[in-house]
Coordinates of C-alpha atoms in Angstrom, one line a residue:
Chain A
M806 CA 0.0 0.0 0.0
S807 CA 1.1 3.5 -0.6
C808 CA -0.4 6.9 -0.3
G809 CA 0.1 7.5 -4.0
C810 CA 2.4 10.4 -3.3
K811 CA 4.9 11.0 -6.0
K812 CA 7.5 12.3 -3.5
N813 CA 7.9 11.2 0.0
N814 CA 10.3 12.0 2.8
V815 CA 8.4 10.4 5.7
P816 CA 10.3 7.5 7.3
K817 CA 8.7 4.1 7.4
T818 CA 9.9 1.3 9.7
Y819 CA 11.3 -2.0 8.3
K820 CA 12.4 -5.2 9.9
I821 CA 16.0 -6.1 10.3
V822 CA 16.4 -9.5 8.6
S823 CA 20.0 -10.1 9.4
I824 CA 22.8 -8.7 11.4
K825 CA 26.5 -9.2 10.8
K826 CA 29.2 -8.2 13.3
E827 CA 32.0 -6.9 11.1
T828 CA 34.4 -5.8 13.9
E829 CA 34.2 -5.2 17.6
Q830 CA 32.3 -1.9 17.0
V831 CA 30.9 -2.2 13.5
Q832 CA 27.8 -4.0 12.5
T833 CA 25.9 -4.5 9.2
F834 CA 22.1 -4.5 9.4
T835 CA 20.1 -5.8 6.4
F836 CA 16.4 -4.8 6.0
D837 CA 13.4 -6.4 4.4
V838 CA 13.2 -3.7 1.8
S839 CA 15.0 -2.2 -1.2
L840 CA 14.9 1.5 -1.7
G841 CA 16.7 1.5 -5.0
A842 CA 19.7 3.2 -3.6
R843 CA 22.8 3.8 -5.8
P844 CA 26.4 3.6 -4.4
G845 CA 27.3 6.7 -2.5
Q846 CA 23.7 7.6 -1.5
F847 CA 22.6 7.7 2.1
V848 CA 19.4 7.0 4.1
M849 CA 18.1 8.7 7.2
V850 CA 18.0 5.9 9.9
W851 CA 15.4 6.4 12.6
L852 CA 15.4 4.6 15.9
P853 CA 11.9 5.5 17.3
G854 CA 12.2 7.4 20.5
V855 CA 15.9 7.9 20.1
D856 CA 17.2 9.9 17.1
E857 CA 17.5 9.8 13.3
V858 CA 20.9 10.0 11.6
P859 CA 22.3 9.9 8.0
M860 CA 24.1 6.7 7.1
S861 CA 25.7 5.5 3.8
V862 CA 24.0 2.6 2.1
S863 CA 26.4 -0.3 2.1
M864 CA 24.3 -2.4 -0.3
D865 CA 21.0 -2.3 -2.1
D866 CA 20.7 -5.2 -4.4
G867 CA 17.1 -4.6 -5.5
K868 CA 15.8 -6.9 -2.7
N869 CA 17.4 -5.8 0.5
L870 CA 19.1 -2.7 1.7
S871 CA 22.0 -2.7 4.2
I872 CA 23.7 -0.2 6.4
T873 CA 27.1 -0.7 8.1
F874 CA 27.7 1.5 11.1
F875 CA 30.3 2.2 13.7
Q876 CA 29.1 2.5 17.3
V877 CA 30.2 6.0 18.1
G878 CA 27.4 8.1 19.7
D879 CA 24.2 7.7 21.7
M880 CA 22.1 6.8 18.6
T881 CA 24.4 4.2 17.2
T882 CA 25.0 2.7 20.7
E883 CA 21.2 2.2 21.0
L884 CA 21.0 1.0 17.4
A885 CA 23.7 -1.6 18.1
K886 CA 21.4 -3.2 20.6
C887 CA 18.8 -4.0 18.0
K888 CA 18.1 -7.7 17.1
V889 CA 16.8 -9.4 14.0
G890 CA 13.1 -8.7 13.7
D891 CA 13.3 -5.2 15.3
L892 CA 11.9 -2.2 13.5
V893 CA 14.1 0.6 12.3
G894 CA 12.9 3.6 10.3
L895 CA 14.4 4.4 6.9
R896 CA 13.8 7.3 4.4
G897 CA 15.6 7.8 1.2
P898 CA 17.7 7.1 -0.8
L899 CA 19.0 10.7 -0.5
G900 CA 21.7 12.7 -2.2
T901 CA 24.1 12.2 -5.1
H902 CA 25.8 8.9 -6.1
Y903 CA 29.0 7.8 -7.8
E904 CA 29.0 7.4 -11.6
W905 CA 31.4 5.7 -13.9
K906 CA 31.7 4.8 -17.6
K907 CA 31.5 1.2 -18.8
G908 CA 34.9 -0.4 -18.6
Q909 CA 36.5 2.5 -16.8
H910 CA 39.3 2.1 -14.3
L911 CA 38.4 3.2 -10.7
I912 CA 40.7 3.7 -7.8
L913 CA 38.6 3.5 -4.6
V914 CA 40.1 4.7 -1.3
A915 CA 38.3 3.8 1.9
G916 CA 39.2 4.8 5.4
G917 CA 37.6 3.1 8.4
Y918 CA 33.9 2.4 7.8
G919 CA 34.1 4.1 4.5
A920 CA 34.9 0.7 3.2
A921 CA 31.2 -0.2 3.3
P922 CA 29.9 2.3 0.7
M923 CA 33.0 1.9 -1.4
Y924 CA 32.4 -1.9 -1.5
F925 CA 28.9 -1.1 -2.9
V926 CA 30.6 1.0 -5.6
A927 CA 33.0 -1.8 -6.5
N928 CA 30.3 -4.4 -6.5
E929 CA 28.2 -2.4 -9.0
A930 CA 31.1 -1.1 -11.1
V931 CA 32.6 -4.5 -11.9
K932 CA 29.2 -5.4 -13.3
D933 CA 29.8 -2.6 -15.8
E934 CA 33.2 -4.2 -16.7
C935 CA 35.1 -1.7 -14.7
T936 CA 38.5 -2.6 -13.2
V937 CA 39.2 -1.5 -9.7
D938 CA 42.1 -0.7 -7.4
F939 CA 40.5 -0.8 -4.0
I940 CA 42.7 0.7 -1.2
V941 CA 41.4 0.0 2.3
G942 CA 42.9 1.7 5.3
A943 CA 42.4 1.3 9.1
R944 CA 44.3 1.8 12.3
S945 CA 45.1 -1.9 12.6
K946 CA 44.3 -5.3 11.1
D947 CA 41.3 -6.0 13.4
L948 CA 39.6 -2.8 12.2
L949 CA 39.7 -3.6 8.5
L950 CA 36.3 -3.9 6.9
Y951 CA 35.0 -5.8 3.9
T952 CA 38.4 -7.2 2.8
D953 CA 37.1 -10.8 2.4
E954 CA 34.2 -9.5 0.3
I955 CA 36.5 -7.3 -1.8
K956 CA 38.9 -10.2 -2.5
K957 CA 36.0 -12.1 -4.1
L958 CA 35.2 -9.3 -6.6
E959 CA 36.2 -9.8 -10.2
N960 CA 38.8 -7.4 -11.8
T961 CA 39.5 -5.9 -8.4
N962 CA 43.0 -5.5 -6.8
L963 CA 42.9 -5.0 -3.0
H964 CA 45.5 -2.9 -1.3
I965 CA 45.7 -2.6 2.4
A966 CA 47.3 0.0 4.7
T967 CA 47.3 -0.1 8.4
D968 CA 48.7 2.6 10.7
D969 CA 50.5 0.0 12.8
G970 CA 51.6 -2.3 9.9
S971 CA 49.7 -5.3 11.3
E972 CA 48.5 -5.9 7.7
G973 CA 49.6 -4.6 4.3
H974 CA 51.5 -1.3 3.9
K975 CA 52.5 0.3 7.2
G976 CA 51.2 3.9 6.9
Y977 CA 48.3 5.7 5.2
N978 CA 46.1 4.5 2.4
T979 CA 46.8 7.8 0.7
E980 CA 50.5 6.7 0.3
I981 CA 49.3 3.7 -1.7
L982 CA 47.1 6.1 -3.8
E983 CA 50.1 8.3 -4.6
K984 CA 52.2 5.2 -5.6
L985 CA 49.4 3.9 -7.9
I986 CA 48.9 7.3 -9.6
N987 CA 52.7 7.7 -10.1
Q988 CA 53.0 4.2 -11.5
R989 CA 50.2 5.0 -13.9
L990 CA 51.7 8.3 -14.9
S991 CA 55.2 6.9 -15.6
S992 CA 53.6 4.0 -17.6
T993 CA 51.7 6.5 -19.7
E994 CA 54.9 8.5 -20.3
R995 CA 56.7 5.4 -21.4
Q996 CA 54.0 4.5 -23.8
S997 CA 53.8 8.0 -25.2
A998 CA 57.5 7.9 -25.9
S999 CA 57.4 4.6 -27.6
G1000 CA 54.2 5.2 -29.4
E1001 CA 52.7 1.9 -28.2
A1002 CA 49.0 1.2 -28.1
S1003 CA 47.5 2.0 -24.9
K1004 CA 46.2 -1.4 -23.7
N1005 CA 46.9 -3.3 -20.7
T1006 CA 48.4 -0.5 -18.7
P1007 CA 48.2 -1.2 -15.0
L1008 CA 45.6 1.4 -14.3
D1009 CA 43.7 1.4 -17.5
S1010 CA 41.8 -1.1 -19.6
T1011 CA 40.4 0.8 -22.6
P1012 CA 42.0 3.1 -25.1
C1013 CA 40.9 6.7 -25.1
E1014 CA 41.8 10.1 -26.6
E1015 CA 42.4 11.6 -23.2
P1016 CA 45.8 11.0 -21.5
H1017 CA 45.6 7.9 -19.3
S1018 CA 46.3 9.8 -16.2
R1019 CA 42.9 11.6 -16.6
K1020 CA 40.9 8.5 -17.4
A1021 CA 40.9 6.7 -14.2
S1022 CA 38.6 8.2 -11.5
V1023 CA 39.4 8.2 -7.8
F1024 CA 36.5 7.8 -5.4
A1025 CA 37.0 8.1 -1.7
C1026 CA 35.1 7.8 1.5
G1027 CA 36.4 8.2 5.1
P1028 CA 37.7 10.7 7.6
E1029 CA 37.8 14.3 6.2
M1030 CA 41.5 14.7 6.7
M1031 CA 42.1 11.7 4.6
L1032 CA 39.8 13.1 2.0
K1033 CA 41.6 16.4 2.1
R1034 CA 44.9 14.6 1.4
I1035 CA 43.3 12.7 -1.5
S1036 CA 41.8 16.0 -2.9
D1037 CA 45.3 17.5 -2.9
I1038 CA 47.0 14.5 -4.5
C1039 CA 44.3 14.3 -7.3
A1040 CA 44.3 18.1 -7.9
E1041 CA 48.1 18.0 -8.3
E1042 CA 48.1 15.0 -10.6
E1043 CA 45.0 16.2 -12.5
V1044 CA 43.2 13.0 -11.8
T1045 CA 39.3 13.0 -11.8
C1046 CA 38.1 12.6 -8.2
F1047 CA 34.9 12.4 -6.3
L1048 CA 34.6 12.5 -2.6
S1049 CA 31.9 11.5 0.0
L1050 CA 31.5 14.4 2.4
E1051 CA 29.8 14.2 5.7
R1052 CA 28.1 17.0 7.7
Y1053 CA 25.5 17.2 10.5
M1054 CA 22.1 16.8 9.0
K1055 CA 18.5 17.3 10.1
C1056 CA 16.2 17.0 7.1
G1057 CA 18.5 15.3 4.7
Y1058 CA 16.6 16.7 1.7
G1059 CA 17.8 20.3 1.3
L1060 CA 15.4 22.3 3.5
C1061 CA 17.0 22.9 6.8
G1062 CA 20.4 24.3 5.7
N1063 CA 22.3 22.7 8.5
C1064 CA 24.8 20.9 6.1
C1065 CA 25.6 24.0 3.9
M1066 CA 29.3 24.3 3.3
D1067 CA 31.2 27.6 3.1
P1068 CA 31.5 29.7 1.1
L1069 CA 29.3 28.3 -1.7
G1070 CA 26.4 27.3 0.5
I1071 CA 25.9 24.0 -1.2
R1072 CA 24.0 21.4 0.8
V1073 CA 25.9 18.2 1.4
C1074 CA 22.5 16.3 1.7
K1075 CA 21.2 17.4 -1.7
D1076 CA 24.2 18.6 -3.8
G1077 CA 26.3 15.8 -2.1
P1078 CA 27.3 13.7 -0.3
V1079 CA 29.3 12.6 -3.4
I1080 CA 30.9 15.9 -4.6
S1081 CA 33.5 16.4 -7.4
N1082 CA 36.9 17.4 -6.3
D1083 CA 36.6 20.6 -8.5
I1084 CA 33.8 21.7 -6.1
C1085 CA 35.6 20.4 -3.0
R1086 CA 38.6 22.6 -3.9
Q1087 CA 36.3 25.7 -3.7
L1088 CA 35.0 24.8 -0.3
T1089 CA 37.1 26.7 2.2
E1090 CA 35.7 24.7 5.1
F1091 CA 36.6 21.4 3.6
G1092 CA 39.3 19.9 5.8
A1093 CA 39.1 22.9 8.1
Y1094 CA 35.9 22.8 10.1
H1095 CA 32.4 21.5 10.2
R1096 CA 29.3 22.7 12.1
D1097 CA 27.4 21.2 15.0
E1098 CA 23.6 21.0 15.4
L1099 CA 23.5 24.6 16.4
G1100 CA 25.4 25.7 13.3
R1101 CA 28.6 26.5 15.3
K1102 CA 31.9 25.9 13.7
K1103 CA 34.0 23.0 15.0
K1104 CA 37.6 22.7 13.8
F1105 CA 38.8 19.3 12.7
Chain B
M1445 CA 10.4 37.8 -27.4
I1446 CA 12.1 35.8 -24.7
V1447 CA 14.7 38.4 -24.2
L1448 CA 12.0 41.1 -24.1
A1449 CA 10.0 39.1 -21.5
G1450 CA 13.2 38.9 -19.5
I1451 CA 13.6 42.7 -19.5
L1452 CA 10.0 43.2 -18.6
N1453 CA 10.2 40.7 -15.7
V1454 CA 12.7 42.9 -13.9
M1455 CA 10.7 46.0 -14.4
E1456 CA 7.4 44.5 -13.4
L1457 CA 8.4 42.7 -10.2
K1458 CA 10.7 45.4 -8.7
Q1459 CA 9.3 47.2 -5.6
N1460 CA 10.5 49.6 -3.0
I1461 CA 9.0 48.7 0.3
L1462 CA 9.9 50.6 3.5
G1463 CA 12.9 52.0 1.7
I1464 CA 14.2 48.6 0.7
E1465 CA 14.8 47.8 -3.0
F1466 CA 13.4 44.3 -3.8
T1467 CA 14.2 43.1 -7.3
N1468 CA 11.3 40.7 -7.0
P1469 CA 8.7 39.8 -4.3
T1470 CA 10.0 36.4 -3.4
V1471 CA 11.5 36.1 0.0
L1472 CA 13.3 33.0 1.5
A1473 CA 11.1 32.1 4.5
S1474 CA 12.7 31.8 7.9
G1475 CA 13.9 28.4 9.0
I1476 CA 14.7 27.1 5.5
W1477 CA 18.3 27.0 4.3
G1478 CA 19.1 29.9 6.5
V1479 CA 21.8 28.8 9.0
T1480 CA 24.8 30.4 7.4
A1481 CA 25.8 33.4 5.3
S1482 CA 27.0 31.0 2.6
G1483 CA 23.5 29.4 2.5
W1484 CA 21.9 32.9 2.2
R1485 CA 24.2 33.8 -0.7
C1486 CA 23.4 30.5 -2.4
V1487 CA 19.6 31.2 -2.2
A1488 CA 20.2 34.8 -3.3
K1489 CA 22.2 33.5 -6.3
N1490 CA 19.1 31.4 -7.1
G1491 CA 17.0 34.5 -7.5
A1492 CA 15.3 35.2 -4.2
G1493 CA 14.3 38.9 -3.8
A1494 CA 15.2 38.8 -0.1
I1495 CA 16.6 36.4 2.4
T1496 CA 15.3 35.7 5.9
T1497 CA 17.7 34.1 8.4
K1498 CA 16.8 31.2 10.6
S1499 CA 15.6 32.5 14.0
L1500 CA 18.4 34.1 16.0
W1501 CA 18.3 33.8 19.8
D1502 CA 19.7 36.1 22.5
K1503 CA 21.5 33.0 23.9
E1504 CA 22.4 29.5 22.8
H1505 CA 19.3 27.4 22.3
K1506 CA 19.2 23.6 21.6
G1507 CA 16.6 22.2 19.2
H1508 CA 14.8 18.8 19.2
P1509 CA 16.4 15.5 18.3
N1510 CA 15.7 14.1 14.8
P1511 CA 13.4 13.3 13.1
T1512 CA 12.6 17.0 12.9
I1513 CA 11.4 17.5 9.3
I1514 CA 9.3 15.2 7.2
S1515 CA 7.5 15.9 3.9
N1516 CA 5.3 14.4 1.2
E1517 CA 4.0 16.2 -1.8
Y1518 CA 1.0 17.7 0.1
W1519 CA 2.6 18.8 3.3
S1520 CA 5.6 19.1 5.6
L1521 CA 5.7 18.8 9.3
N1522 CA 8.6 20.2 11.2
A1523 CA 9.6 20.6 14.8
V1524 CA 13.3 21.6 14.6
G1525 CA 12.9 23.5 17.9
I1526 CA 14.7 26.6 16.8
P1527 CA 18.3 25.6 17.5
D1528 CA 20.9 28.4 17.4
A1529 CA 24.4 29.1 18.7
G1530 CA 23.5 32.6 19.9
P1531 CA 24.6 36.2 19.2
E1532 CA 28.3 35.4 18.5
K1533 CA 27.5 33.3 15.5
A1534 CA 24.9 35.7 14.3
R1535 CA 27.4 38.5 14.4
E1536 CA 29.9 36.5 12.3
E1537 CA 27.4 35.3 9.7
I1538 CA 25.6 38.6 9.3
A1539 CA 28.8 40.6 9.1
S1540 CA 30.1 38.1 6.5
Y1541 CA 26.9 38.5 4.4
M1542 CA 26.7 42.3 4.7
A1543 CA 30.3 42.6 3.8
D1544 CA 29.2 41.2 0.4
H1545 CA 32.2 38.9 -0.3
P1546 CA 32.0 38.2 -4.1
V1547 CA 31.5 34.4 -4.0
Y1548 CA 29.2 34.3 -7.0
P1549 CA 30.2 36.7 -9.7
E1550 CA 26.8 36.7 -11.3
Q1551 CA 25.3 38.6 -8.3
S1552 CA 25.6 42.2 -9.1
R1553 CA 24.3 43.5 -5.8
R1554 CA 23.7 42.2 -2.3
T1555 CA 20.2 40.8 -1.8
P1556 CA 18.3 42.3 1.2
L1557 CA 18.6 40.4 4.4
V1558 CA 15.8 40.1 6.9
A1559 CA 17.2 38.9 10.3
N1560 CA 14.6 36.8 12.1
I1561 CA 14.8 37.0 15.9
V1562 CA 13.3 34.9 18.7
S1563 CA 13.3 34.7 22.5
N1564 CA 11.4 33.3 25.4
S1565 CA 10.6 36.7 27.1
K1566 CA 9.9 40.3 26.2
E1567 CA 13.2 41.3 27.8
G1568 CA 15.0 38.6 25.7
F1569 CA 13.4 39.9 22.5
G1570 CA 14.7 43.4 23.4
E1571 CA 18.2 42.0 24.0
I1572 CA 18.5 40.2 20.7
A1573 CA 16.9 43.1 18.8
K1574 CA 19.6 45.3 20.2
V1575 CA 22.4 42.9 19.2
I1576 CA 21.0 42.4 15.7
A1577 CA 20.1 46.0 15.0
E1578 CA 23.8 46.9 15.5
L1579 CA 24.6 44.6 12.6
K1580 CA 22.3 46.7 10.3
P1581 CA 20.3 44.1 8.5
D1582 CA 17.9 45.5 5.9
A1583 CA 14.9 44.5 8.1
I1584 CA 14.1 42.5 11.3
E1585 CA 11.4 39.9 11.5
V1586 CA 10.1 39.0 15.0
N1587 CA 9.2 35.3 15.5
I1588 CA 6.5 35.3 18.1
S1589 CA 4.6 32.4 16.5
C1590 CA 6.7 29.2 16.5
P1591 CA 4.4 26.3 17.5
N1592 CA 7.2 23.8 18.2
V1593 CA 8.5 25.1 21.5
E1594 CA 5.3 25.2 23.4
D1595 CA 6.4 22.5 25.9
E1596 CA 9.3 24.8 26.8
L1597 CA 7.9 28.3 26.3
G1598 CA 4.2 27.9 26.7
K1599 CA 1.7 29.4 24.2
P1600 CA 3.3 31.6 21.6
F1601 CA 3.2 35.4 22.2
A1602 CA 1.3 35.6 18.9
C1603 CA -1.7 34.1 20.6
S1604 CA -2.4 37.1 22.8
K1605 CA -2.9 40.8 21.8
P1606 CA -1.0 42.2 24.9
D1607 CA 1.9 39.7 24.6
A1608 CA 2.3 40.3 20.8
A1609 CA 2.1 44.1 21.3
G1610 CA 4.5 43.9 24.3
V1611 CA 7.2 42.1 22.3
T1612 CA 6.8 44.5 19.4
E1613 CA 7.4 47.5 21.7
A1614 CA 10.4 45.8 23.3
V1615 CA 11.9 45.2 19.9
K1616 CA 11.1 48.6 18.5
K1617 CA 13.0 50.3 21.3
H1618 CA 16.2 49.1 19.9
T1619 CA 15.8 48.9 16.1
G1620 CA 16.0 52.6 15.1
D1621 CA 15.1 53.1 11.5
I1622 CA 15.4 49.3 10.6
P1623 CA 11.9 48.1 9.5
V1624 CA 10.4 45.5 11.8
F1625 CA 8.0 42.8 10.6
V1626 CA 6.2 40.7 13.2
K1627 CA 5.5 37.1 12.2
L1628 CA 2.1 35.9 13.2
S1629 CA 0.5 32.6 13.9
P1630 CA -2.5 31.2 12.1
N1631 CA -3.5 29.2 15.1
V1632 CA -5.6 31.9 16.8
N1633 CA -9.2 32.9 16.7
N1634 CA -8.7 36.3 15.1
I1635 CA -5.4 37.0 13.4
G1636 CA -6.6 40.4 12.3
E1637 CA -6.9 41.6 15.9
I1638 CA -3.3 40.4 16.6
A1639 CA -2.1 42.2 13.4
K1640 CA -3.8 45.4 14.5
A1641 CA -2.3 45.1 18.0
V1642 CA 1.3 44.7 16.7
V1643 CA 0.9 47.5 14.2
G1644 CA -0.5 49.7 17.0
A1645 CA 2.7 48.8 19.0
G1646 CA 4.9 50.0 16.2
A1647 CA 5.4 47.1 13.8
D1648 CA 6.3 48.4 10.3
G1649 CA 5.1 45.2 8.6
I1650 CA 3.6 41.8 9.1
T1651 CA 4.6 38.3 8.1
A1652 CA 1.8 35.8 7.9
I1653 CA 1.8 33.0 8.5
N1654 CA 4.0 30.8 10.6
T1655 CA 3.2 27.0 10.4
V1656 CA -0.3 25.6 11.1
G1657 CA -1.4 23.2 13.7
P1658 CA 0.6 21.7 15.1
G1659 CA 0.0 18.3 13.5
M1660 CA 1.1 14.8 14.1
A1661 CA 2.2 11.9 11.9
I1662 CA 2.4 8.3 13.2
D1663 CA 4.4 5.3 11.9
L1664 CA 2.0 2.4 11.7
K1665 CA 4.3 -0.5 12.3
S1666 CA 6.1 1.0 15.3
R1667 CA 2.8 2.7 16.3
K1668 CA 4.7 5.8 17.4
P1669 CA 4.7 9.5 16.4
I1670 CA 7.5 10.1 13.9
L1671 CA 8.7 13.5 15.0
S1672 CA 10.8 13.4 18.2
N1673 CA 8.7 16.3 19.5
R1674 CA 5.6 14.2 18.6
V1675 CA 4.0 17.3 17.0
G1676 CA 5.2 19.8 14.5
G1677 CA 4.1 22.8 12.5
L1678 CA 2.4 22.1 9.2
S1679 CA 3.6 23.7 6.0
G1680 CA 3.5 23.0 2.3
R1681 CA 0.8 23.1 -0.4
A1682 CA -2.0 22.1 2.0
I1683 CA -1.8 25.3 4.1
K1684 CA -2.1 27.9 1.2
P1685 CA -5.8 28.6 1.7
V1686 CA -5.2 29.2 5.4
A1687 CA -2.3 31.6 4.6
V1688 CA -4.4 33.4 1.9
R1689 CA -7.3 33.9 4.4
C1690 CA -4.9 35.1 7.2
V1691 CA -3.2 37.6 4.9
A1692 CA -6.7 38.9 3.8
D1693 CA -7.6 39.3 7.5
C1694 CA -4.4 41.1 8.4
Y1695 CA -4.7 43.4 5.5
K1696 CA -8.3 44.3 6.3
A1697 CA -7.7 44.8 10.0
T1698 CA -4.8 47.2 9.3
D1699 CA -6.5 49.0 6.4
G1700 CA -3.7 47.9 4.0
K1701 CA -1.4 50.4 5.7
V1702 CA 1.6 48.1 6.4
P1703 CA 3.3 45.7 4.0
I1704 CA 2.7 42.0 4.5
I1705 CA 5.0 39.1 3.7
G1706 CA 2.5 36.4 2.7
T1707 CA 4.0 33.0 3.5
G1708 CA 2.5 29.5 3.5
G1709 CA 2.1 27.0 0.7
I1710 CA 3.5 29.3 -2.1
Y1711 CA 4.8 27.0 -4.9
T1712 CA 4.0 28.8 -8.1
G1713 CA 3.6 32.2 -9.7
E1714 CA -0.2 31.8 -9.4
D1715 CA 0.1 31.0 -5.7
A1716 CA 2.2 34.2 -5.3
L1717 CA -0.4 36.3 -7.2
E1718 CA -3.2 34.8 -5.2
I1719 CA -1.7 35.7 -1.8
M1720 CA -0.8 39.2 -3.1
M1721 CA -4.4 39.7 -4.1
A1722 CA -5.3 38.9 -0.5
G1723 CA -2.9 41.7 0.6
A1724 CA 0.7 40.6 0.5
S1725 CA 3.4 42.8 -1.0
L1726 CA 6.1 40.2 -0.7
V1727 CA 5.8 36.4 -0.8
G1728 CA 7.7 33.9 1.4
I1729 CA 8.9 30.7 -0.1
G1730 CA 10.2 27.8 2.0
T1731 CA 8.9 24.2 1.8
A1732 CA 8.5 24.5 -2.0
I1733 CA 12.3 24.4 -2.3
W1734 CA 12.1 20.6 -1.8
D1735 CA 9.5 20.2 -4.5
R1736 CA 10.6 22.6 -7.1
G1737 CA 14.3 22.9 -6.3
E1738 CA 16.4 25.9 -5.5
E1739 CA 15.3 27.4 -8.8
V1740 CA 11.8 27.9 -7.3
F1741 CA 12.4 31.6 -6.8
K1742 CA 13.2 32.2 -10.5
K1743 CA 10.4 29.9 -11.6
V1744 CA 7.8 31.8 -9.4
C1745 CA 9.0 35.1 -10.8
E1746 CA 8.8 34.0 -14.4
E1747 CA 5.4 32.6 -13.8
M1748 CA 4.2 35.8 -12.2
S1749 CA 5.6 37.9 -15.1
E1750 CA 4.0 35.6 -17.7
W1751 CA 0.6 35.9 -16.0
C1752 CA 0.9 39.7 -15.6
D1753 CA 1.9 40.0 -19.3
A1754 CA -1.0 37.8 -20.4
N1755 CA -3.5 39.7 -18.2
D1756 CA -2.3 43.2 -19.0
V1757 CA -1.0 44.0 -15.5
K1758 CA 1.6 46.7 -15.7
D1759 CA 2.5 47.1 -12.0
L1760 CA 2.2 44.8 -9.0
S1761 CA 0.2 47.6 -7.2
E1762 CA -2.7 46.6 -9.4
I1763 CA -2.6 43.2 -7.8
I1764 CA -1.8 43.8 -4.1
G1765 CA -4.9 43.7 -1.9
S1766 CA -7.2 43.6 -5.0
I1767 CA -9.9 41.6 -3.2
H1768 CA -10.4 44.5 -0.8
K1769 CA -11.0 47.1 -3.5

């Protein structure tokens, strides 16, 4: 049954059909509904009597929608207590999503629980014959997310970085990104010099008139200081880049103005959360501060 | 033809009200997209004739937990609870806006700013009016009609003639030559009497209406109200007839002597013209942003111009308050 409304932003509650514990503090809830969400979009998740917060969709396969969340505040602490069969409100999908061309090469960079929405991107993109370098970063091995699932994806190379070196590269995931972009650039230069055809380069799979360095797209989701670093790298190397930004939200559909970013006044809920690096470069508050529920600036 | 219509649009819709130049009658309604100077600029870039800030408090004020705003195509319910960081933030944001930093090159001049103020006492209204008047906004709008803070503040001041007049006097003491609009509630027996009372107390204009109700929406499966505040103010398409009637009442009660910002369910140029015929000189737009996008201001202006051209209207004064003539 529906009210016949063409547009609707009133939450409805759905049952949790499965719960997966990803790490000590991260869980994935799957619901008995698909909202037709695309990778990068978010939903407002309502726990009746507690609060409603925006969360990235970690999968929507046309039958079920999942969210993966980190137990960090009052709402998520309560949410974490839910069991299979409990009701949670959802509204959405909301905001912009990631887009790619068929057969394109994608470099995905995920920090912390950013791995969940990035996995959704990879899962859908490989269906479009995309090739993927998937860089996952976390403080340590036991906080890595979705690595088993990523390993099972076709045409996907997994790269891991941990701060403590307990798995993969010791250091930041952005260091792997720099290495991949540099490899790619030097391979392009070699080919240009020798006049070779442009196939089978490490970071590209289809020929194109554009220089190879511009063809791959970088998508990233994670802590803002990580995104800022990625923004700088991609701007410097002239690589197309889209970033998932996060701001405090109330309505989630462009009315309240709480998630506006300085100085352009764009709304992260409506004009984002997936925002091109060209726009991010114009946002003076990006990587500098965000605003709390009262609209007050809080430095990162 | 299109170019010509474009030129005519500007001429037809321009008005000088209380000494303020409005390039068109659309005004961003308070509470929508109005938290920061950058948000105001973005709405101005999208063609609004004036911007109203979200309500500014004399001290920090927390709002309600989410869910605070829900909508379908007929209505919205909101109980945000008027969160605000207080005067320090207001100073920073208003100063930034008034300094007119050129963020969007296509904006040739700064769009007028209406600073909306709120408090829980007459003294508090005086305090915040004093702070805000020093920042020299183009106008001040006094929110005495929010239905979403009743648990905390009791019945809105807009529900009583002496209270509404008392707040108006307290504000006017500090505002000098800055025009003051008082924003009224539709949830009263006779809005005209309240309008008359605030104008008698010195209000230069009226904004009508704040949200209707309050209303409630319930989730069937969980059997619980959706808004954390349980109830919230009703806005959107459904409330336009109430807004039109309230504007007509206010205009009649004040003999059309003060300008009215007609707000409530305005989505199209025809909606705007309708509420102007009831007596509004300016037209508030808020909830419609969700439905028609941020371009709604431009769209409403184009639709108004088209209608005026088709119906041989040369000046908006022919329209305003026409039902009373």
